[in-house]
Amino acid sequence: MPIRGVLFDVDDTLFDYSGSEQAGILAHLHHLDLLRRLPGPQAAVALWREVTREQYARFLSGELTFTAQQHERTRHFLARLGEDTAAMPDERAAAWFAGYTAHRDAAQAAFPDAAPVLAALAPTHRLGIVSNSSTAQQRRKLHATGLLHHFEDTAIVCSDEHGEAKPAPGIFLAACARLGLPPHQVAHVGDNYTLDALAALDAGLHPFWLDRTATHPSPAEHDIPVLHTLTALPAALPA
Ligand SMILES: [Mg+2]
């Protein structure tokens, strides 16, 4: 059965989220002279990622809005630096977070292999997005990095508007429906083995696991194809 559509994860698949996140938090902390309160840049990035993981999970579970998790990341990060932030007003938390995002967005970039592969696939495949994030945020990112026009406008499905997050099969099936294709005619590409590859397989799609670092041994219990670069995708799709 030919593959007629391809769905992509965004962060760390098309878009170098980890790179912009690291550059953004380090520049922000340097600007605020907060780096000296941490053992070093690596520890600063690790702490920011730990706080982000904790608070972003509260957004994905529906406990916090996308904006509220940003405020909570600010409060919890500064609390870990010893500040009393329990009563920090939303406006101040938002202003601190906006400082971070300004630095992060200055460093934002798509991976160099993303645009050529999307351009190669677009004439023959319907292209969409499945992302555990805010639709507005992901559209902004895809637009800023010149990738947005490759996708079907209605096939950008994010957890905030859809109402459930990966690995729920429903978010993959909703994106297939937006492409107008049954799941067995749709491939999915993502960097997270559990939330992307295994979940897409469970939903009946044709998954590809994108392992850019090639440092993880390929899990053998499932027969999921592994890509180390997006460049390998077009030739790997069943014709
Ligand atoms: Mg990802």
Coordinates of N, CA, C and O and ligand atoms in Angstrom, one line a residue, residues 9-13 166 190-192 196, ligand 1:
D9 N 6.5 15.3 13.6 CA 6.7 16.0 14.9 C 7.5 17.3 14.5 O 8.1 17.4 13.5
V10 N 7.4 18.3 15.4 CA 8.1 19.6 15.2 C 9.5 19.6 15.9 O 10.5 19.7 15.3
D11 N 9.4 19.7 17.3 CA 10.5 20.0 18.1 C 11.6 18.8 18.1 O 11.2 17.7 18.4
D12 N 12.7 19.1 17.7 CA 13.9 18.2 17.6 C 13.7 17.2 16.4 O 14.4 16.2 16.3
T13 N 12.7 17.5 15.6 CA 12.5 16.7 14.4 C 12.8 17.6 13.2 O 13.7 17.4 12.4
K166 N 0.0 13.3 22.3 CA 0.7 12.0 22.0 C 1.2 11.5 23.4 O 1.6 12.2 24.2
G190 N 9.2 11.2 13.9 CA 9.4 11.9 15.1 C 10.7 11.4 15.9 O 11.1 10.3 15.7
D191 N 11.2 12.3 16.8 CA 12.4 12.0 17.4 C 12.3 11.2 18.8 O 13.2 10.7 19.3
N192 N 11.0 11.2 19.3 CA 10.8 10.5 20.5 C 10.3 9.1 20.3 O 9.2 8.9 19.7
D196 N 6.4 9.3 19.8 CA 6.2 9.5 18.3 C 6.1 8.1 17.7 O 5.1 7.7 17.2
Ligands
MG1 MG 10.1 16.0 19.3

